[in-house]
Coordinates of C-alpha atoms and ligand atoms in Angstrom, one line a residue:
X1 CA 12.9 5.9 -29.8
X2 CA 10.7 2.8 -30.2
X3 CA 10.4 0.2 -27.5
X4 CA 12.7 -2.7 -27.8
X5 CA 11.3 -6.2 -27.5
X6 CA 13.9 -8.5 -26.2
X7 CA 13.5 -12.2 -25.4
X8 CA 15.8 -12.8 -22.6
X9 CA 14.7 -14.4 -19.4
X10 CA 15.1 -12.7 -16.0
X11 CA 13.7 -13.9 -12.8
X12 CA 11.3 -11.5 -11.1
X13 CA 10.7 -11.5 -7.3
X14 CA 8.7 -9.1 -5.2
X15 CA 10.0 -7.4 -2.1
X16 CA 8.7 -9.9 0.3
X17 CA 9.7 -12.9 -1.8
X18 CA 6.1 -14.1 -1.7
X19 CA 5.7 -14.0 -5.5
X20 CA 8.2 -15.0 -8.3
X21 CA 7.9 -15.2 -12.0
X22 CA 10.1 -16.0 -15.0
X23 CA 8.9 -13.8 -17.8
X24 CA 9.5 -15.1 -21.3
X25 CA 9.9 -11.7 -22.8
X26 CA 11.1 -8.4 -21.5
X27 CA 10.3 -5.1 -23.2
X28 CA 11.8 -1.8 -22.0
X29 CA 10.1 1.0 -23.9
X30 CA 11.2 4.6 -23.3
X31 CA 8.3 6.5 -24.7
X32 CA 4.5 6.2 -25.3
X33 CA 4.9 5.0 -28.9
X34 CA 7.2 2.2 -27.6
X35 CA 4.6 1.2 -25.0
X36 CA 1.8 1.2 -27.6
X37 CA 4.0 -1.0 -30.0
X38 CA 4.8 -3.5 -27.2
X39 CA 1.1 -3.8 -26.2
X40 CA 0.1 -4.3 -29.8
X41 CA 2.8 -6.9 -30.3
X42 CA 1.7 -8.8 -27.2
X43 CA -2.0 -8.6 -28.2
X44 CA -1.2 -9.9 -31.7
X45 CA 0.8 -12.8 -30.3
X46 CA -2.0 -13.6 -27.7
X47 CA 0.6 -13.0 -25.0
X48 CA 0.1 -11.5 -21.6
X49 CA 2.1 -8.4 -20.5
X50 CA 2.6 -7.2 -17.0
X51 CA 4.0 -3.9 -15.8
X52 CA 5.4 -4.3 -12.3
X53 CA 6.1 -1.1 -10.3
X54 CA 8.6 -1.4 -7.4
X55 CA 7.4 -5.0 -6.6
X56 CA 6.3 -4.0 -3.1
X57 CA 3.0 -5.8 -3.3
X58 CA 2.9 -8.9 -1.2
X59 CA 0.5 -10.6 -3.5
X60 CA 1.3 -11.8 -7.0
X61 CA -0.6 -8.8 -8.5
X62 CA 2.5 -7.5 -10.3
X63 CA 4.0 -10.9 -11.3
X64 CA 5.0 -10.9 -15.0
X65 CA 4.2 -14.5 -15.7
X66 CA 4.5 -14.1 -19.5
X67 CA 5.8 -10.8 -20.8
X68 CA 7.3 -8.1 -18.6
X69 CA 6.9 -4.4 -19.6
X70 CA 9.7 -2.6 -17.8
X71 CA 8.9 1.1 -17.5
X72 CA 11.9 2.1 -15.4
X73 CA 13.5 3.7 -18.5
X74 CA 10.3 5.6 -19.3
X75 CA 10.9 8.9 -17.7
X76 CA 8.6 11.9 -18.1
X77 CA 9.7 15.3 -16.7
X78 CA 7.2 16.4 -14.0
X79 CA 4.8 19.2 -14.9
X80 CA 3.7 21.4 -12.0
X81 CA 0.9 23.8 -11.9
X82 CA 1.3 25.9 -8.8
X83 CA -2.0 27.6 -9.3
X84 CA -4.1 24.5 -9.2
X85 CA -1.5 22.7 -7.1
X86 CA -1.5 19.8 -9.4
X87 CA 1.4 17.7 -10.7
X88 CA 1.6 15.4 -13.7
X89 CA 4.3 12.8 -13.5
X90 CA 5.4 9.6 -15.3
X91 CA 3.8 6.5 -13.8
X92 CA 7.1 4.9 -12.9
X93 CA 8.1 7.9 -10.7
X94 CA 8.7 6.6 -7.2
X95 CA 6.9 8.3 -4.3
X96 CA 10.4 9.3 -3.0
X97 CA 11.1 11.1 -6.2
X98 CA 7.7 12.7 -6.2
X99 CA 8.0 13.9 -2.7
X100 CA 11.3 15.6 -3.5
X101 CA 9.9 17.3 -6.5
X102 CA 6.9 18.5 -4.6
X103 CA 9.0 19.7 -1.7
X104 CA 11.2 21.7 -4.0
X105 CA 8.0 23.4 -5.3
X106 CA 6.3 24.1 -2.0
X107 CA 3.8 21.3 -2.4
X108 CA 3.0 17.9 -0.9
X109 CA 0.6 15.0 -1.0
X110 CA -2.1 15.4 1.7
X111 CA -1.4 11.9 3.0
X112 CA 1.1 9.1 2.5
X113 CA 1.6 5.5 3.7
X114 CA 4.5 4.1 5.7
X115 CA 7.1 4.0 2.9
X116 CA 8.0 5.9 -0.2
X117 CA 9.6 3.1 -2.4
X118 CA 6.5 2.4 -4.5
X119 CA 5.9 3.9 -7.9
X120 CA 3.1 6.3 -8.3
X121 CA 1.1 3.9 -10.6
X122 CA 1.8 0.9 -8.4
X123 CA 0.8 2.6 -5.2
X124 CA -2.4 4.0 -6.6
X125 CA -3.4 0.9 -8.6
X126 CA -3.6 -1.2 -5.4
X127 CA -5.3 1.4 -3.1
X128 CA -2.2 2.3 -1.0
X129 CA -3.3 4.4 1.9
X130 CA -2.0 6.1 5.0
X131 CA -4.1 7.0 8.0
X132 CA -6.5 9.9 8.6
X133 CA -10.2 9.9 9.3
X134 CA -10.9 12.7 6.9
X135 CA -8.5 11.6 4.1
X136 CA -8.7 8.9 1.4
X137 CA -5.9 6.8 0.0
X138 CA -3.4 8.0 -2.6
X139 CA -5.6 7.1 -5.6
X140 CA -8.2 9.7 -4.4
X141 CA -5.7 12.4 -5.2
X142 CA -5.7 11.4 -8.9
X143 CA -7.4 14.0 -11.2
X144 CA -6.5 12.5 -14.5
X145 CA -4.3 9.9 -16.2
X146 CA -3.2 8.6 -19.6
X147 CA -3.7 4.9 -20.2
X148 CA -2.8 2.5 -23.1
X149 CA -5.5 -0.1 -23.3
X150 CA -5.2 -3.8 -24.3
X151 CA -5.4 -3.0 -28.0
X152 CA -2.8 -0.3 -27.9
X153 CA -5.3 2.6 -27.9
X154 CA -4.2 5.7 -25.8
X155 CA -6.9 7.2 -23.6
X156 CA -6.7 10.6 -21.9
X157 CA -9.0 10.1 -18.9
X158 CA -9.8 13.4 -17.2
X159 CA -11.5 14.5 -14.1
X160 CA -15.0 14.5 -15.6
X161 CA -14.6 11.1 -17.2
X162 CA -16.6 8.5 -15.1
X163 CA -14.0 5.9 -16.0
X164 CA -11.5 7.7 -13.7
X165 CA -13.3 6.2 -10.7
X166 CA -12.2 2.8 -12.0
X167 CA -8.8 3.4 -13.6
X168 CA -7.4 5.5 -10.7
X169 CA -7.4 2.3 -8.7
X170 CA -7.4 -0.3 -11.5
X171 CA -5.2 -3.1 -10.1
X172 CA -3.1 -2.9 -13.2
X173 CA -6.0 -4.7 -15.0
X174 CA -7.2 -2.0 -17.3
X175 CA -4.1 -0.8 -19.2
X176 CA -0.7 0.6 -18.9
X177 CA -0.7 4.0 -17.1
X178 CA 1.8 6.4 -18.6
X179 CA 1.2 9.6 -16.7
X180 CA -0.8 10.5 -13.6
X181 CA -2.1 14.0 -12.5
X182 CA -2.3 14.4 -8.8
X183 CA -4.0 17.0 -6.6
X184 CA -1.5 18.3 -4.1
X185 CA -1.7 20.7 -1.2
X186 CA 0.7 23.4 0.1
X187 CA 3.7 21.8 1.7
X188 CA 3.1 21.3 5.4
X189 CA 5.0 20.2 8.5
X190 CA 3.7 17.6 10.9
X191 CA 4.2 17.4 14.7
X192 CA 4.6 13.7 15.4
X193 CA 3.7 12.5 18.9
X194 CA 4.5 8.8 19.6
X195 CA 3.9 7.3 23.0
X196 CA 3.0 4.1 24.7
X197 CA -0.7 3.9 25.8
X198 CA -2.5 1.1 27.7
X199 CA -4.2 -1.2 25.1
X200 CA -7.6 -1.0 26.8
X201 CA -7.4 2.8 26.8
X202 CA -6.3 2.9 23.1
X203 CA -9.2 0.7 22.2
X204 CA -11.8 2.7 24.2
X205 CA -10.6 6.0 22.8
X206 CA -9.6 5.1 19.3
X207 CA -12.7 6.4 17.6
X208 CA -12.4 9.8 19.3
X209 CA -8.7 9.9 18.7
X210 CA -9.3 9.3 15.0
X211 CA -11.7 12.2 15.0
X212 CA -9.5 14.6 17.0
X213 CA -6.2 14.0 15.1
X214 CA -5.2 14.6 11.5
X215 CA -3.5 11.2 11.4
X216 CA -3.6 8.5 14.1
X217 CA -2.6 4.9 14.2
X218 CA -1.4 2.4 16.7
X219 CA 0.9 -0.6 16.7
X220 CA 0.2 -3.5 19.0
X221 CA 2.5 -6.5 19.6
X222 CA 0.3 -9.6 20.2
X223 CA -0.1 -10.3 23.9
X224 CA 1.2 -6.9 25.0
X225 CA -0.9 -4.8 27.4
X226 CA 0.2 -1.5 25.7
X227 CA 0.3 -0.1 22.2
X228 CA 2.5 2.6 20.6
X229 CA 0.1 5.4 19.6
X230 CA 1.2 7.6 16.8
X231 CA -0.5 11.0 16.3
X232 CA 0.6 13.3 13.5
X233 CA -0.9 16.8 13.4
X234 CA -0.5 19.9 11.3
X235 CA 0.0 22.2 14.2
X236 CA 2.0 22.2 17.5
X237 CA 5.4 23.0 18.8
X238 CA 8.3 20.6 18.5
X239 CA 11.9 20.6 17.2
X240 CA 13.1 18.3 14.4
X241 CA 14.9 15.2 15.4
X242 CA 18.6 15.3 15.2
X243 CA 20.0 13.1 12.4
X244 CA 21.5 10.9 15.1
X245 CA 18.2 10.4 16.9
X246 CA 16.4 9.7 13.6
X247 CA 19.0 7.1 12.7
X248 CA 18.8 5.6 16.2
X249 CA 15.0 5.4 16.3
X250 CA 14.0 4.7 12.7
X251 CA 17.0 2.7 11.5
X252 CA 19.0 1.2 14.3
X253 CA 16.2 0.4 16.8
X254 CA 13.3 -0.1 14.3
X255 CA 15.4 -2.1 11.7
X256 CA 18.8 -3.4 13.1
X257 CA 17.8 -4.2 16.7
X258 CA 14.2 -5.3 15.8
X259 CA 15.6 -7.4 12.9
X260 CA 17.9 -9.2 15.3
X261 CA 15.1 -9.8 17.8
X262 CA 12.9 -11.2 14.9
X263 CA 15.8 -13.5 13.9
X264 CA 16.1 -14.8 17.4
X265 CA 12.3 -15.5 17.5
X266 CA 12.5 -17.3 14.2
X267 CA 15.5 -19.4 15.3
X268 CA 14.1 -20.2 18.7
X269 CA 10.2 -20.1 18.5
X270 CA 9.9 -20.6 22.3
X271 CA 11.5 -17.1 22.7
X272 CA 8.8 -15.4 20.7
X273 CA 6.7 -14.3 23.8
X274 CA 9.9 -12.8 25.4
X275 CA 10.9 -11.1 22.1
X276 CA 7.5 -9.5 21.6
X277 CA 7.3 -8.4 25.3
X278 CA 10.8 -6.7 25.0
X279 CA 9.9 -5.2 21.6
X280 CA 6.6 -3.8 23.0
X281 CA 8.4 -2.2 26.0
X282 CA 11.1 -0.7 23.7
X283 CA 8.5 1.5 22.1
X284 CA 9.4 4.8 23.6
X285 CA 7.9 8.3 23.6
X286 CA 9.1 11.0 21.2
X287 CA 7.8 14.2 19.8
X288 CA 9.2 16.0 16.8
X289 CA 8.3 18.2 13.9
X290 CA 9.3 17.8 10.3
X291 CA 8.2 18.0 6.7
X292 CA 5.1 15.8 6.2
X293 CA 6.7 13.2 3.9
X294 CA 9.6 12.7 6.4
X295 CA 7.1 12.1 9.2
X296 CA 4.9 9.8 7.2
X297 CA 7.5 7.6 5.6
X298 CA 10.3 5.7 7.4
X299 CA 12.7 3.0 6.1
X300 CA 11.6 -0.7 6.4
X301 CA 14.6 -2.9 6.1
X302 CA 13.3 -5.9 8.1
X303 CA 11.4 -8.1 5.6
X304 CA 8.0 -9.4 6.5
X305 CA 4.7 -10.7 5.1
X306 CA 1.5 -8.9 5.5
X307 CA -2.3 -9.0 5.2
X308 CA -4.5 -6.0 5.6
X309 CA -8.2 -5.7 5.7
X310 CA -10.6 -2.7 5.8
X311 CA -13.9 -2.9 7.7
X312 CA -16.5 -0.3 8.4
X313 CA -15.2 2.0 11.2
X314 CA -18.1 1.3 13.5
X315 CA -17.0 -2.3 13.7
X316 CA -13.6 -1.4 15.1
X317 CA -14.0 -2.5 18.8
X318 CA -15.8 -5.8 18.0
X319 CA -13.3 -6.8 15.2
X320 CA -10.3 -5.8 17.3
X321 CA -11.5 -7.9 20.2
X322 CA -11.7 -11.0 18.0
X323 CA -8.3 -10.2 16.4
X324 CA -6.7 -9.7 19.8
X325 CA -7.9 -13.1 21.0
X326 CA -6.7 -14.8 17.8
X327 CA -3.3 -13.1 17.6
X328 CA -2.6 -13.5 21.4
X329 CA -2.9 -17.3 21.0
X330 CA 0.0 -17.4 18.5
X331 CA 3.7 -16.9 18.2
X332 CA 3.8 -13.6 16.3
X333 CA 6.9 -11.4 16.4
X334 CA 5.5 -8.5 14.4
X335 CA 2.9 -5.9 15.6
X336 CA -0.6 -5.4 14.3
X337 CA -1.1 -1.9 12.8
X338 CA -4.4 -0.1 13.0
X339 CA -5.3 2.9 10.8
X340 CA -8.3 4.8 9.4
X341 CA -9.4 6.4 6.1
X342 CA -12.4 8.3 4.9
X343 CA -15.1 6.9 2.6
X344 CA -14.4 7.4 -1.1
X345 CA -16.1 6.7 -4.4
X346 CA -13.4 4.8 -6.3
X347 CA -15.1 1.6 -7.6
X348 CA -12.6 -0.9 -6.1
X349 CA -11.3 1.1 -3.2
X350 CA -11.3 -0.8 0.1
X351 CA -12.9 2.4 1.6
X352 CA -15.6 2.6 -1.1
X353 CA -18.7 4.1 0.4
X354 CA -17.7 3.7 4.0
X355 CA -15.4 5.3 6.6
X356 CA -13.0 2.5 7.3
X357 CA -10.6 1.1 9.8
X358 CA -7.7 -0.9 8.6
X359 CA -6.1 -3.9 10.5
X360 CA -2.8 -5.0 9.2
X361 CA -1.2 -8.3 10.5
X362 CA 2.4 -9.2 9.8
X363 CA 4.8 -12.0 10.4
X364 CA 8.6 -12.0 10.1
X365 CA 9.9 -13.4 6.8
X366 CA 10.5 -17.2 7.1
X367 CA 8.2 -17.7 10.0
X368 CA 4.8 -19.6 9.7
X369 CA 2.0 -17.2 8.9
X370 CA -0.7 -19.0 6.9
X371 CA -2.8 -20.3 9.8
X372 CA -2.6 -16.9 11.5
X373 CA -3.6 -15.0 8.4
X374 CA -6.4 -17.6 7.6
X375 CA -7.9 -17.1 11.1
X376 CA -7.7 -13.3 10.8
X377 CA -9.2 -13.4 7.3
X378 CA -12.2 -15.4 8.7
X379 CA -12.8 -12.6 11.3
X380 CA -12.5 -9.9 8.6
X381 CA -14.8 -11.7 6.2
X382 CA -17.5 -12.0 8.9
X383 CA -17.2 -8.2 9.3
X384 CA -17.6 -7.6 5.5
X385 CA -13.9 -6.8 5.3
X386 CA -12.2 -5.9 2.1
X387 CA -8.6 -7.1 1.6
X388 CA -5.9 -4.6 0.5
X389 CA -5.2 -5.6 -3.2
X390 CA -1.5 -5.5 -2.7
X391 CA -1.4 -7.6 0.5
X392 CA -1.9 -11.3 1.1
X393 CA -5.4 -12.7 1.1
X394 CA -7.2 -15.7 -0.3
X395 CA -10.4 -14.2 -1.6
X396 CA -11.7 -14.6 -5.1
X397 CA -13.9 -12.7 -7.6
X398 CA -17.2 -14.5 -6.6
X399 CA -17.1 -13.4 -3.0
X400 CA -15.4 -10.0 -3.6
X401 CA -18.2 -9.0 -6.0
X402 CA -20.6 -9.0 -3.1
X403 CA -18.7 -6.5 -1.0
X404 CA -18.0 -4.0 -3.9
X405 CA -21.3 -2.4 -5.2
X406 CA -19.5 -1.3 -8.4
X407 CA -17.6 -4.6 -9.0
X408 CA -19.7 -5.5 -12.1
X409 CA -19.2 -2.1 -13.5
X410 CA -15.4 -2.5 -13.1
X411 CA -15.4 -5.9 -14.8
X412 CA -17.5 -4.5 -17.7
X413 CA -15.0 -1.7 -18.2
X414 CA -12.2 -4.3 -18.1
X415 CA -14.1 -6.2 -20.9
X416 CA -14.0 -2.9 -22.9
X417 CA -10.4 -1.9 -22.2
X418 CA -8.7 -5.2 -22.1
X419 CA -11.0 -7.8 -23.8
X420 CA -8.2 -10.2 -24.5
X421 CA -6.8 -9.9 -20.9
X422 CA -3.4 -8.8 -22.1
X423 CA -2.8 -7.3 -18.6
X424 CA -4.0 -10.2 -16.5
X425 CA -2.1 -12.8 -14.5
X426 CA -3.0 -15.6 -12.1
X427 CA -3.8 -13.1 -9.2
X428 CA -6.0 -10.9 -11.4
X429 CA -7.7 -14.0 -12.8
X430 CA -8.5 -15.0 -9.2
X431 CA -9.8 -11.7 -7.9
X432 CA -11.5 -10.3 -11.0
X433 CA -12.3 -13.5 -12.9
X434 CA -10.8 -14.6 -16.2
Ligands
FAD1 C1 7.5 -2.4 3.4 C2 6.2 -2.1 2.8 C3 5.4 -1.1 3.4 C4 4.1 -0.8 2.8 N1 3.3 0.2 3.4 C5 2.1 0.4 3.0 C6 1.2 1.4 3.5 O1 1.6 2.1 4.5 N2 0.0 1.5 3.1 C7 -0.5 0.7 2.1 O2 -1.7 0.9 1.7 N3 0.3 -0.2 1.5 C8 1.6 -0.4 1.9 N4 2.4 -1.3 1.2 C9 1.8 -2.0 0.0 C10 2.3 -1.2 -1.2 O3 2.0 0.2 -1.1 C11 1.4 -1.7 -2.4 O4 1.5 -3.0 -2.6 C12 1.9 -1.0 -3.8 O5 1.1 -1.4 -4.8 C13 3.3 -1.2 -4.2 O6 3.6 -0.4 -5.2 P1 4.7 -0.9 -6.3 O7 5.2 0.3 -7.1 O8 5.7 -1.7 -5.7 O9 3.7 -1.7 -7.3 P2 3.8 -3.3 -7.6 O10 3.5 -4.1 -6.4 O11 5.0 -3.6 -8.4 O12 2.5 -3.4 -8.6 C14 1.2 -3.2 -8.1 C15 0.2 -3.2 -9.3 O13 0.3 -2.0 -10.0 C16 0.4 -2.2 -11.4 N5 1.2 -1.2 -12.1 C17 2.4 -0.7 -11.7 N6 2.8 0.2 -12.7 C18 1.8 0.3 -13.5 C19 1.5 1.1 -14.7 N7 2.4 2.0 -15.1 N8 0.4 0.9 -15.4 C20 -0.5 0.0 -14.9 N9 -0.4 -0.7 -13.9 C21 0.8 -0.6 -13.2 C22 1.1 -3.6 -11.4 O14 1.0 -4.2 -12.7 C23 0.4 -4.3 -10.3 O15 -0.9 -4.7 -10.8 C24 3.6 -1.6 1.7 C25 4.4 -2.6 1.2 C26 5.7 -2.8 1.7 C27 6.5 -3.9 1.1

């Protein structure tokens, strides 16, 4: 069946309501021929065409400002090779769907981020990552993909093709990804250990903790003297959580009660210090064991805005000290999240060429954040920080080029694959150039 090109208008908004668009056209192809036809039509008309994933980026990276290519009806049955432990899936498959398929076949992704609502192509295209000093982000698991370029040409890009280092984390700027092949590992369980720790101890020991644990991160509420330290390891003894305890911790306390506390802080800003103090103290100890994806990913129903930066791991203590001073001086109801990742060789990866520590700052939806984020961005910029492509920041191509050694190679490949900028939008014009 060919793609259908309809000209209705439908407002598009991302998860955080920080980006909106009113696409003039919406196409919903259900197969590769349909995608090719829609790209060619857009190119002939000189129109732009954007493929949003689940809309979970905080930036306007996915905003369909002209044409929207809706791939939700483009479904490809997963192909699993249990010998090589590789899976090939359609690009619009969500991580939740992927995890279920892998689980049923005794496989898993080696690492995941905090949620599983994103699409495979959306998550990898922006450099989505979890935490783990020896592990890269999700795009580093890609071993091949199929891409329709800006002229409607289909490219099979395999493991040995040097372009894979760019298209695996391509910001949605190089073409429409139709299928992705991912390297998986045998399914594994994680023992989760979550406990409060004095902030000064967490800072002093963080580097060693990152080396000693498979996955480590901490959450710190601005002004609090303690953090919630989360360690996930592949071995250890613990029982699974009961479904009641999981609901109580991950849904009721982390979403319903925390959401109510945030609403109180938003309505009465003078209450923010009390709200964060109570929230920080409410972080309690628990240890449990479960399938890896159920430990990595938890529901996030409280809406927020976020900026996240990667800096070289050796800069952790200095950068955190500056962030702590800045965040403590403000009314912020949401915690700072600190994670790590291994260096990789993807051209636009925030961890390109350097072991990295990630600092994510958040604010509750509807509360002022810009001054806070600006102040944190200045700290990160001074530490040669690289912003997460899917999270808020105010950097542009000129200064991003200096922090990515392969930036010029990426833009040269963009000139080849999308010379007419069919896949661009305002955000991509800003961060990659027009
Ligand atoms: C609650 C929440 C929690 C989060 N947790 C984490 C986390 O733990 N770690 C982390 O690193 N990030 C995290 N993020 C950020 C999120 O993972 C990224 O922003 C991700 O890109 C969102 O995926 P998506 O499917 O929503 O893609 P979208 O945001 O919709 O799109 C992102 C980009 O991918 C492109 N794209 C999508 N599909 C295709 C395709 N088929 N072909 C070509 N390009 C395509 C889009 O055009 C766009 O350029 C979180 C976000 C939220 C809202």
